[in-house]
mmCIF file of C-alpha atoms in Angstrom:
data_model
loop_
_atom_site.group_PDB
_atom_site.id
_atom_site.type_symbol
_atom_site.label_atom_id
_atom_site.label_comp_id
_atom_site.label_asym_id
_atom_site.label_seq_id
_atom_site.Cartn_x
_atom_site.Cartn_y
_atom_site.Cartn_z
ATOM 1 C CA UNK A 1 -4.761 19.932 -79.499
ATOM 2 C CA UNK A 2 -3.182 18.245 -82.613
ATOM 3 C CA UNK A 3 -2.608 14.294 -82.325
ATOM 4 C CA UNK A 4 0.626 12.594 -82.855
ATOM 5 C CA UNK A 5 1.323 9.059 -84.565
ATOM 6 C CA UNK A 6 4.816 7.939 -83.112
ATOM 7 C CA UNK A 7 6.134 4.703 -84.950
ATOM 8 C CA UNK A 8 8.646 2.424 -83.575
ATOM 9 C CA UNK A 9 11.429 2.115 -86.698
ATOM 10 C CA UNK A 10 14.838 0.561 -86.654
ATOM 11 C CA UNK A 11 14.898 0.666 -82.829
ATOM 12 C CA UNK A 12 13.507 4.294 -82.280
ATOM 13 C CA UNK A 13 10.697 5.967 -82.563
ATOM 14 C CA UNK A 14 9.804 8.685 -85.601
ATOM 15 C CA UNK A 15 7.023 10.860 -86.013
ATOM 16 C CA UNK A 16 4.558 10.221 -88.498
ATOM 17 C CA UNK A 17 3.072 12.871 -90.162
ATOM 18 C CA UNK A 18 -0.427 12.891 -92.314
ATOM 19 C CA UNK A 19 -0.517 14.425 -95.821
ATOM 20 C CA UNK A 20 -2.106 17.784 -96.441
ATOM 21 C CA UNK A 21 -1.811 18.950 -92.876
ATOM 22 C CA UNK A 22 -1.688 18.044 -89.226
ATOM 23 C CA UNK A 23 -3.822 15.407 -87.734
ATOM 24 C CA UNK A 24 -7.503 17.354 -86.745
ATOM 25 C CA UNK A 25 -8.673 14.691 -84.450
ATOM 26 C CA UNK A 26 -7.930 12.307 -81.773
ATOM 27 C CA UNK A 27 -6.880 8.847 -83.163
ATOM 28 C CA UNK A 28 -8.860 5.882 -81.820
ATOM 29 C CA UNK A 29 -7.301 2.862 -83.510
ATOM 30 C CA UNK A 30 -5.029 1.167 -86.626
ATOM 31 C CA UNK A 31 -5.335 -2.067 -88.265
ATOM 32 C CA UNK A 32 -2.684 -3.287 -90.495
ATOM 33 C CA UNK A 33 -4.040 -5.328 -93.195
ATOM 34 C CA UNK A 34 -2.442 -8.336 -95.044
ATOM 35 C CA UNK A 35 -0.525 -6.587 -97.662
ATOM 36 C CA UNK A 36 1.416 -4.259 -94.857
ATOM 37 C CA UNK A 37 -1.506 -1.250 -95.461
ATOM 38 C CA UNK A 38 -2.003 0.267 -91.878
ATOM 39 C CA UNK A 39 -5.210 2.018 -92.021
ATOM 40 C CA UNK A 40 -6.083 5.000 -88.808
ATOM 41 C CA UNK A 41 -9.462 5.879 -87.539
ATOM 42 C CA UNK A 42 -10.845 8.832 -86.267
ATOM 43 C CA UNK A 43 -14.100 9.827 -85.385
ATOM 44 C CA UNK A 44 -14.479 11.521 -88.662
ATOM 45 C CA UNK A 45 -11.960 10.326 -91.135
ATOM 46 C CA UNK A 46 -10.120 7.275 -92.389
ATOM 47 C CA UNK A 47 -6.824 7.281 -93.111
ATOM 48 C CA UNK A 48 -3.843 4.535 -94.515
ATOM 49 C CA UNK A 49 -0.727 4.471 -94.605
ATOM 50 C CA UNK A 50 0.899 2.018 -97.399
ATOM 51 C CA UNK A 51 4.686 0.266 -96.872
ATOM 52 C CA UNK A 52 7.106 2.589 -97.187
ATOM 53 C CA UNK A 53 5.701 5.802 -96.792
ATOM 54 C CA UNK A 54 6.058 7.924 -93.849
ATOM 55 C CA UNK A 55 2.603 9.757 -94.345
ATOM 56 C CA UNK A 56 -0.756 8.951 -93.497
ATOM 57 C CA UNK A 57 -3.309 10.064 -96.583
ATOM 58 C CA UNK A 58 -6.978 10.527 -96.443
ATOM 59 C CA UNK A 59 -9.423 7.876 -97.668
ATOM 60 C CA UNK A 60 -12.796 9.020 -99.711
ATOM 61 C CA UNK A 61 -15.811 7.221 -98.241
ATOM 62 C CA UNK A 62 -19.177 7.425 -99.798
ATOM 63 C CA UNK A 63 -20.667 7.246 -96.610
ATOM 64 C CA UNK A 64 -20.167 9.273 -93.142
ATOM 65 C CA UNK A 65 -18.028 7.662 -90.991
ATOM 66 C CA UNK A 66 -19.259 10.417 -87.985
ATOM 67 C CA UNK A 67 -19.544 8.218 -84.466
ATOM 68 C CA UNK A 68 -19.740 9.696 -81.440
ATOM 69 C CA UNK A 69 -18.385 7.411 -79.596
ATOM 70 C CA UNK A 70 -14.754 5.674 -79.893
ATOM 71 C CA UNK A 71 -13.898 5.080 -83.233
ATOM 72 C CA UNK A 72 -13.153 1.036 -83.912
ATOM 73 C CA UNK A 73 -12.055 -0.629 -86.795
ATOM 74 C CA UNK A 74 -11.387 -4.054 -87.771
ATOM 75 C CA UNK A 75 -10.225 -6.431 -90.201
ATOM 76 C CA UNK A 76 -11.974 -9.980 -91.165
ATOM 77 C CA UNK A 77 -10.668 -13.327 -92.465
ATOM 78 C CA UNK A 78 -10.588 -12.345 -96.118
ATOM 79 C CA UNK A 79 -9.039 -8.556 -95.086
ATOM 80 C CA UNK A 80 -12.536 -6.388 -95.653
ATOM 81 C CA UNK A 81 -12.027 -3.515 -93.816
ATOM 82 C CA UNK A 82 -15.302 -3.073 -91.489
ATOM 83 C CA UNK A 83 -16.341 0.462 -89.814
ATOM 84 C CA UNK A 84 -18.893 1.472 -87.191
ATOM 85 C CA UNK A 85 -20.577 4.436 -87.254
ATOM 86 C CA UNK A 86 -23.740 6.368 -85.868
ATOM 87 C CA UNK A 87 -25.294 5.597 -89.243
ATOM 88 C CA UNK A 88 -24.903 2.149 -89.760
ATOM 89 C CA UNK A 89 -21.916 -0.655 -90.480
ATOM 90 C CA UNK A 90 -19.542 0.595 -93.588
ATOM 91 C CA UNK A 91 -17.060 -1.639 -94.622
ATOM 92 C CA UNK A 92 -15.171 -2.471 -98.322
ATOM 93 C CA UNK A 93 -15.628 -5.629 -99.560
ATOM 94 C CA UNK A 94 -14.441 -6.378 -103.328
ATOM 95 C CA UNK A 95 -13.458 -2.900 -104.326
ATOM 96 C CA UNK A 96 -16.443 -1.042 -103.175
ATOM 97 C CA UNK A 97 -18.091 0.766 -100.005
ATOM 98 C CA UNK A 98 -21.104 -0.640 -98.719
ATOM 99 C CA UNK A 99 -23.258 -0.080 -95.966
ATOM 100 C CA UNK A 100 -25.294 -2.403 -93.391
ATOM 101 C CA UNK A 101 -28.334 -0.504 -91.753
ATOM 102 C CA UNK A 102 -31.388 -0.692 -90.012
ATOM 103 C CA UNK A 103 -33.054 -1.558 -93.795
ATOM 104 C CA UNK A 104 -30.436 -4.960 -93.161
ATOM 105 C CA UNK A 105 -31.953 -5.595 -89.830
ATOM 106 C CA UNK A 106 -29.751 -4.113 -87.775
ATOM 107 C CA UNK A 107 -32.338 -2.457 -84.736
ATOM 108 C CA UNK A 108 -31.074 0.722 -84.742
ATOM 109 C CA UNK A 109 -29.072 2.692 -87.628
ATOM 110 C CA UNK A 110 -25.567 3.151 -84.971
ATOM 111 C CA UNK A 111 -23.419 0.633 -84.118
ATOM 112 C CA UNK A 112 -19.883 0.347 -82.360
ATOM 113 C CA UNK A 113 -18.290 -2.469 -82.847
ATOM 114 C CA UNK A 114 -17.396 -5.871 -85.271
ATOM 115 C CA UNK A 115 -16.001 -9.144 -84.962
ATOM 116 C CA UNK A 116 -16.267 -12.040 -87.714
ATOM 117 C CA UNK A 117 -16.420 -15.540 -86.075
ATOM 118 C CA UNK A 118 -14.247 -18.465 -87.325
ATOM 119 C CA UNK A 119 -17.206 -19.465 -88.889
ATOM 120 C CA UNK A 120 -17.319 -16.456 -90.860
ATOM 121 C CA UNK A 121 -20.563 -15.080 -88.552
ATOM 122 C CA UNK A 122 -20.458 -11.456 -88.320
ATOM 123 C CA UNK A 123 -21.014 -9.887 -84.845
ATOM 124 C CA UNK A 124 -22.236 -6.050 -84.378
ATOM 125 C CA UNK A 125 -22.237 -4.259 -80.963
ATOM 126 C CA UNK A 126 -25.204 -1.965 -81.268
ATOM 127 C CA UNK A 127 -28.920 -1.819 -79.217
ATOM 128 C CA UNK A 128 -27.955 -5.569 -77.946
ATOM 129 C CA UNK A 129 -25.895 -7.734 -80.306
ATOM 130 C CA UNK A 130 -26.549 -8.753 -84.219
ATOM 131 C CA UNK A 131 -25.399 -11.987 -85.453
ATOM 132 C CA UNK A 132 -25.671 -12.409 -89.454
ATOM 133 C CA UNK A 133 -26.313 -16.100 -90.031
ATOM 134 C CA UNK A 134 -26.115 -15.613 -93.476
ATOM 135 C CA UNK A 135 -28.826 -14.958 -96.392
ATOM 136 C CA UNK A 136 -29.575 -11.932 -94.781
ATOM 137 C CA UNK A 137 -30.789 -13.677 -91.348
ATOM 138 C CA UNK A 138 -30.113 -11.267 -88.358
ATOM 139 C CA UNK A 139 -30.234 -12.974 -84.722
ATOM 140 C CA UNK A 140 -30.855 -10.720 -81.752
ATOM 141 C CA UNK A 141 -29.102 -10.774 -78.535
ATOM 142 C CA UNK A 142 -30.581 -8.860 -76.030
ATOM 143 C CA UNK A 143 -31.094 -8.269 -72.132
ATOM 144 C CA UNK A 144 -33.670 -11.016 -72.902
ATOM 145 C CA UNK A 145 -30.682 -13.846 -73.342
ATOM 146 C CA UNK A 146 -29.228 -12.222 -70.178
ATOM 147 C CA UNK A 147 -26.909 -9.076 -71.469
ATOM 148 C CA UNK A 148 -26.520 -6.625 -68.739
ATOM 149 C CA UNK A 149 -27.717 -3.443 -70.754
ATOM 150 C CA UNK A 150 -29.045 -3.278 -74.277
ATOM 151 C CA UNK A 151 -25.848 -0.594 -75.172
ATOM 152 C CA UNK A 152 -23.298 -2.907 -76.719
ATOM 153 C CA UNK A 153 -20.015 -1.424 -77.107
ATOM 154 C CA UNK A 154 -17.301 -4.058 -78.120
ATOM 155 C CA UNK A 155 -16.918 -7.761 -79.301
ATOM 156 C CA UNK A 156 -13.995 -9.389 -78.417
ATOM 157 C CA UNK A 157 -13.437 -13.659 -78.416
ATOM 158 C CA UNK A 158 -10.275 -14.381 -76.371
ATOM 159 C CA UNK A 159 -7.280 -17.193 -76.735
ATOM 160 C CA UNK A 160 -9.532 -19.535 -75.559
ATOM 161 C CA UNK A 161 -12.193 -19.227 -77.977
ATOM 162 C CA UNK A 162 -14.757 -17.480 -75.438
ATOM 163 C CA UNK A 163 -16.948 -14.861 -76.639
ATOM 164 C CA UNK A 164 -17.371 -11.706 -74.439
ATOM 165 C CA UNK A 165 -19.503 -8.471 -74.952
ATOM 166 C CA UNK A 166 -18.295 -4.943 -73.029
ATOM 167 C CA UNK A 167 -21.974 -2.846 -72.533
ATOM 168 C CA UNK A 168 -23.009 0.244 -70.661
ATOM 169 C CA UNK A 169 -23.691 -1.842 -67.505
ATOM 170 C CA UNK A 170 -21.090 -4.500 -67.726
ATOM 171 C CA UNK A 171 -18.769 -7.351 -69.332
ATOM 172 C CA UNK A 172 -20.986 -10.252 -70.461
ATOM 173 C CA UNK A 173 -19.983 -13.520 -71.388
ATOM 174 C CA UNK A 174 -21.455 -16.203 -73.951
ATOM 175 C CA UNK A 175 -22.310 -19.209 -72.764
ATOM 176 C CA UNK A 176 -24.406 -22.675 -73.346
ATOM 177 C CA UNK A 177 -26.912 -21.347 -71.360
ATOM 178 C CA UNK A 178 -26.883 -17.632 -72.526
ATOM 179 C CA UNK A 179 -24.850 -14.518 -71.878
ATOM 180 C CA UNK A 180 -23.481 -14.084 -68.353
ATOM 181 C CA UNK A 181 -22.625 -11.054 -66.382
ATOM 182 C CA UNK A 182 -18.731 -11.178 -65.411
ATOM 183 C CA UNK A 183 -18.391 -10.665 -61.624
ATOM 184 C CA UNK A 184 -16.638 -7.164 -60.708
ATOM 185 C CA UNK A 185 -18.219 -5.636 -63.372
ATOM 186 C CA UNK A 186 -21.593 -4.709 -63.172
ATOM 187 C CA UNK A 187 -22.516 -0.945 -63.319
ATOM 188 C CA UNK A 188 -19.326 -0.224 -65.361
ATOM 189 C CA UNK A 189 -18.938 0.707 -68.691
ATOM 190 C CA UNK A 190 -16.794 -1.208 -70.961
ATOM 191 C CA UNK A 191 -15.704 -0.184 -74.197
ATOM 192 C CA UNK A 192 -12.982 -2.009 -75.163
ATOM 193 C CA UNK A 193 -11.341 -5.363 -74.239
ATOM 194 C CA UNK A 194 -7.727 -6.739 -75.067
ATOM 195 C CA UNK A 195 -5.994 -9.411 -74.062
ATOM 196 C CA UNK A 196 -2.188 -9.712 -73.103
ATOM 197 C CA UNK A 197 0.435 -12.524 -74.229
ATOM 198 C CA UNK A 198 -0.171 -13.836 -70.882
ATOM 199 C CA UNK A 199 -4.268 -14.457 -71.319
ATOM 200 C CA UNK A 200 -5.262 -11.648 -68.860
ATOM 201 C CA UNK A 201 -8.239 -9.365 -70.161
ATOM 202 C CA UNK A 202 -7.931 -5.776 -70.254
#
């Protein structure tokens, strides 16, 4: 079944279309970046759309971008665009594609999910979470600091600065004394949080 993008313009909504054909896959997320470029993941492909143009266009990545689970994507402070995928962490970062990988001390070669601290930290969801210090220095999080399952999918710090973790058996929250299983959750999967205007968590 072909996928739609539906765009909200000059109070209605328009179709928009991608260039060299219909859309072949389901759509998982967007990110518009600072200069207006709003870039659309699949579980296969990357594509952007840049202002004023009504059609998404394919982006060439040196690297598969295959993930077999829900297909993030996310922008950091300085607007590098990051990527997870069953093979590792691709992102752009000053005009090139790179990749992070098991060879960079992430455990395992997938991952699913990124978030860059406000002190410019990176986060990965993948077997537990990674936190790069910086110089290269990985630090583990693990059912070991109190995670409910060692299958991280999403990263997510909320209006109030807290930092919470969605895994395969649970939401976990950081705290002083370690991560901490949310009540209500435990046993469910959780691969995505939001938050409304409001500061509810979805």
């Amino acid at each position: 079944k072909e996928a739609i993008v539906h765009v909200w313009d000059g109070g209605q909504w328009r179709m928009c279309g991608r260039a060299g054909g219909p859309w072949t896959d389901r759509i998982d997320d967007f990110a518009e970046d600072r200069n207006g470029w709003v870039w659309a993941r699949t579980r296969r492909e990357l594509m952007v759309l840049a202002p004023g143009e009504h059609e998404f266009k394919s982006v060439k990545v040196p690297f598969s971008l295959t993930i077999s689970a829900r297909a993030g994507l996310s922008l950091d402070q300085e607007g590098n665009l990051f990527l997870p995928t069953d093979s590792g962490l691709v992102y752009f970062e000053d005009g090139r594609w790179q990749k992070l990988g098991m060879k960079d001390g992430i455990p395992v070669e997938w991952t699913r999910g990124v978030l860059e601290d406000r002190e410019h930290s990176l986060w990965v969801a993948s077997l537990g979470v990674q936190r790069l210090l910086g110089r290269g220095a990985w630090q583990s999080y693990t059912t070991k600091e109190g995670l409910p399952s060692e299958v991280v999918w999403t990263i997510f710090r909320d209006q109030e600065k807290r930092l919470w973790v969605g895994t395969d058996k649970g939401l976990a929250q950081a705290t002083s004394k370690g991560w901490v299983p949310f009540p209500g959750t435990t046993g469910t999967v959780v691969r995505s949080i939001q938050q409304g205007p409001d500061g509810r968590l979805f």
